[in-house]
């Protein structure tokens, strides 16, 4: 699951970081009665070296040490109710480097009628 850390002593940064170690689930609720298409973007950085994260549709991104980056994971069909997305580090057993997530957001994808 997700961990939590503040880096104010180490970096003078007062943000609340969510920590991905081996894997964690992102839970998103669609409160409507219909499927909604969204673009999913994550902002974060690796700590103590680079970190590969596997996300939506098997897409991967390599985050770099202390470099705050945005990763657009592409379109996601949100079904009514709870939707889960597993984020995972395929190399955790080799190198235990955390990923620090600063923010995640969704943008509506207009559908042609």
PDB file of C-alpha atoms in Angstrom:
ATOM      1  CA  UNK A   1       0.000   0.000   0.000  1.00  0.00           C
ATOM      2  CA  UNK A   2       0.835   3.661   0.179  1.00  0.00           C
ATOM      3  CA  UNK A   3       3.234   5.114   2.710  1.00  0.00           C
ATOM      4  CA  UNK A   4       3.526   8.735   3.793  1.00  0.00           C
ATOM      5  CA  UNK A   5       6.485  11.051   4.372  1.00  0.00           C
ATOM      6  CA  UNK A   6       7.362  14.715   4.857  1.00  0.00           C
ATOM      7  CA  UNK A   7      10.813  15.845   3.722  1.00  0.00           C
ATOM      8  CA  UNK A   8      11.021  19.146   5.565  1.00  0.00           C
ATOM      9  CA  UNK A   9      14.171  18.185   7.489  1.00  0.00           C
ATOM     10  CA  UNK A  10      15.990  16.637   4.519  1.00  0.00           C
ATOM     11  CA  UNK A  11      14.927  19.002   1.722  1.00  0.00           C
ATOM     12  CA  UNK A  12      13.104  21.882   3.390  1.00  0.00           C
ATOM     13  CA  UNK A  13       9.956  20.709   1.553  1.00  0.00           C
ATOM     14  CA  UNK A  14       6.693  20.794   3.499  1.00  0.00           C
ATOM     15  CA  UNK A  15       4.531  18.797   1.076  1.00  0.00           C
ATOM     16  CA  UNK A  16       2.714  15.618   2.059  1.00  0.00           C
ATOM     17  CA  UNK A  17       4.233  12.889  -0.132  1.00  0.00           C
ATOM     18  CA  UNK A  18       2.551   9.544  -0.780  1.00  0.00           C
ATOM     19  CA  UNK A  19       5.188   6.812  -1.025  1.00  0.00           C
ATOM     20  CA  UNK A  20       5.048   3.933  -3.514  1.00  0.00           C
ATOM     21  CA  UNK A  21       7.409   1.140  -2.621  1.00  0.00           C
ATOM     22  CA  UNK A  22       6.743  -2.179  -4.412  1.00  0.00           C
ATOM     23  CA  UNK A  23       3.115  -1.564  -5.360  1.00  0.00           C
ATOM     24  CA  UNK A  24       0.055   0.402  -4.327  1.00  0.00           C
ATOM     25  CA  UNK A  25      -3.475   0.919  -5.572  1.00  0.00           C
ATOM     26  CA  UNK A  26      -4.919   4.222  -6.684  1.00  0.00           C
ATOM     27  CA  UNK A  27      -8.671   4.307  -5.983  1.00  0.00           C
ATOM     28  CA  UNK A  28     -10.896   6.646  -7.998  1.00  0.00           C
ATOM     29  CA  UNK A  29     -14.662   6.918  -7.589  1.00  0.00           C
ATOM     30  CA  UNK A  30     -17.010   7.737 -10.450  1.00  0.00           C
ATOM     31  CA  UNK A  31     -20.098   9.120  -8.745  1.00  0.00           C
ATOM     32  CA  UNK A  32     -22.177   9.179 -11.920  1.00  0.00           C
ATOM     33  CA  UNK A  33     -24.256   6.357 -13.399  1.00  0.00           C
ATOM     34  CA  UNK A  34     -22.330   6.289 -16.685  1.00  0.00           C
ATOM     35  CA  UNK A  35     -18.823   5.457 -17.869  1.00  0.00           C
ATOM     36  CA  UNK A  36     -16.604   8.545 -18.042  1.00  0.00           C
ATOM     37  CA  UNK A  37     -13.335   8.786 -19.982  1.00  0.00           C
ATOM     38  CA  UNK A  38     -10.519  10.686 -18.291  1.00  0.00           C
ATOM     39  CA  UNK A  39      -6.830  11.380 -18.777  1.00  0.00           C
ATOM     40  CA  UNK A  40      -4.798  10.460 -15.704  1.00  0.00           C
ATOM     41  CA  UNK A  41      -1.641  12.375 -14.762  1.00  0.00           C
ATOM     42  CA  UNK A  42       0.728  11.754 -11.856  1.00  0.00           C
ATOM     43  CA  UNK A  43       3.381  14.145 -10.549  1.00  0.00           C
ATOM     44  CA  UNK A  44       6.222  12.836  -8.441  1.00  0.00           C
ATOM     45  CA  UNK A  45       9.893  11.944  -8.162  1.00  0.00           C
ATOM     46  CA  UNK A  46      12.194   9.095  -7.261  1.00  0.00           C
ATOM     47  CA  UNK A  47      14.349   9.066  -4.158  1.00  0.00           C
ATOM     48  CA  UNK A  48      17.834   7.508  -3.895  1.00  0.00           C
ATOM     49  CA  UNK A  49      18.109   6.756  -7.639  1.00  0.00           C
ATOM     50  CA  UNK A  50      15.744   6.172 -10.554  1.00  0.00           C
ATOM     51  CA  UNK A  51      12.415   4.370 -10.193  1.00  0.00           C
ATOM     52  CA  UNK A  52      10.375   2.621 -12.883  1.00  0.00           C
ATOM     53  CA  UNK A  53       6.618   2.652 -12.369  1.00  0.00           C
ATOM     54  CA  UNK A  54       4.147   0.502 -14.313  1.00  0.00           C
ATOM     55  CA  UNK A  55       0.675   1.994 -14.616  1.00  0.00           C
ATOM     56  CA  UNK A  56      -2.355   2.117 -16.866  1.00  0.00           C
ATOM     57  CA  UNK A  57      -2.366  -0.331 -19.816  1.00  0.00           C
ATOM     58  CA  UNK A  58       1.137  -1.537 -18.850  1.00  0.00           C
ATOM     59  CA  UNK A  59       2.707   1.844 -19.637  1.00  0.00           C
ATOM     60  CA  UNK A  60       5.968   2.586 -17.822  1.00  0.00           C
ATOM     61  CA  UNK A  61       7.820   5.704 -16.768  1.00  0.00           C
ATOM     62  CA  UNK A  62      11.285   6.089 -15.259  1.00  0.00           C
ATOM     63  CA  UNK A  63      11.321   8.785 -12.586  1.00  0.00           C
ATOM     64  CA  UNK A  64      14.694  10.306 -11.706  1.00  0.00           C
ATOM     65  CA  UNK A  65      16.221  11.085  -8.311  1.00  0.00           C
ATOM     66  CA  UNK A  66      14.780  14.333  -6.879  1.00  0.00           C
ATOM     67  CA  UNK A  67      13.482  15.470 -10.300  1.00  0.00           C
ATOM     68  CA  UNK A  68       9.795  16.388 -10.015  1.00  0.00           C
ATOM     69  CA  UNK A  69       8.103  15.106 -13.188  1.00  0.00           C
ATOM     70  CA  UNK A  70       4.597  14.750 -14.599  1.00  0.00           C
ATOM     71  CA  UNK A  71       3.585  11.476 -16.221  1.00  0.00           C
ATOM     72  CA  UNK A  72       0.446  11.335 -18.358  1.00  0.00           C
ATOM     73  CA  UNK A  73      -0.831   7.762 -18.288  1.00  0.00           C
ATOM     74  CA  UNK A  74      -3.417   8.307 -21.028  1.00  0.00           C
ATOM     75  CA  UNK A  75      -7.138   7.608 -21.246  1.00  0.00           C
ATOM     76  CA  UNK A  76      -8.949   5.589 -18.619  1.00  0.00           C
ATOM     77  CA  UNK A  77     -12.591   4.487 -18.736  1.00  0.00           C
ATOM     78  CA  UNK A  78     -14.022   5.109 -15.278  1.00  0.00           C
ATOM     79  CA  UNK A  79     -16.926   2.789 -14.600  1.00  0.00           C
ATOM     80  CA  UNK A  80     -19.651   3.902 -12.169  1.00  0.00           C
ATOM     81  CA  UNK A  81     -18.485   3.379  -8.590  1.00  0.00           C
ATOM     82  CA  UNK A  82     -15.012   2.377  -7.427  1.00  0.00           C
ATOM     83  CA  UNK A  83     -12.187   2.052  -9.977  1.00  0.00           C
ATOM     84  CA  UNK A  84      -8.768   0.722  -9.011  1.00  0.00           C
ATOM     85  CA  UNK A  85      -5.415   1.203 -10.727  1.00  0.00           C
ATOM     86  CA  UNK A  86      -2.408  -0.794  -9.552  1.00  0.00           C
ATOM     87  CA  UNK A  87       0.891   1.105  -9.715  1.00  0.00           C
ATOM     88  CA  UNK A  88       3.923  -1.126  -9.457  1.00  0.00           C
ATOM     89  CA  UNK A  89       7.743  -1.162  -9.434  1.00  0.00           C
ATOM     90  CA  UNK A  90       8.993  -4.210 -11.401  1.00  0.00           C
ATOM     91  CA  UNK A  91      12.504  -3.884  -9.920  1.00  0.00           C
ATOM     92  CA  UNK A  92      11.664  -3.553  -6.213  1.00  0.00           C
ATOM     93  CA  UNK A  93      13.284  -6.905  -5.392  1.00  0.00           C
ATOM     94  CA  UNK A  94      16.546  -5.690  -6.976  1.00  0.00           C
ATOM     95  CA  UNK A  95      16.638  -2.044  -5.834  1.00  0.00           C
ATOM     96  CA  UNK A  96      14.355  -0.825  -3.061  1.00  0.00           C
ATOM     97  CA  UNK A  97      13.923   2.786  -4.170  1.00  0.00           C
ATOM     98  CA  UNK A  98      10.749   4.676  -3.292  1.00  0.00           C
ATOM     99  CA  UNK A  99       8.624   6.827  -5.585  1.00  0.00           C
ATOM    100  CA  UNK A 100       7.201   9.961  -3.984  1.00  0.00           C
ATOM    101  CA  UNK A 101       3.853  11.053  -5.404  1.00  0.00           C
ATOM    102  CA  UNK A 102       3.039  14.731  -5.019  1.00  0.00           C
ATOM    103  CA  UNK A 103      -0.241  14.911  -6.915  1.00  0.00           C
ATOM    104  CA  UNK A 104      -2.580  12.967  -9.167  1.00  0.00           C
ATOM    105  CA  UNK A 105      -5.345  14.446 -11.284  1.00  0.00           C
ATOM    106  CA  UNK A 106      -7.943  13.497 -13.857  1.00  0.00           C
ATOM    107  CA  UNK A 107      -9.108  15.516 -16.846  1.00  0.00           C
ATOM    108  CA  UNK A 108     -12.336  14.770 -18.646  1.00  0.00           C
ATOM    109  CA  UNK A 109     -11.967  13.469 -22.216  1.00  0.00           C
ATOM    110  CA  UNK A 110     -14.876  14.748 -24.327  1.00  0.00           C
ATOM    111  CA  UNK A 111     -16.624  11.963 -26.247  1.00  0.00           C
ATOM    112  CA  UNK A 112     -18.185  12.505 -29.663  1.00  0.00           C
ATOM    113  CA  UNK A 113     -21.923  11.987 -29.680  1.00  0.00           C
TER     114      UNK A 113
END
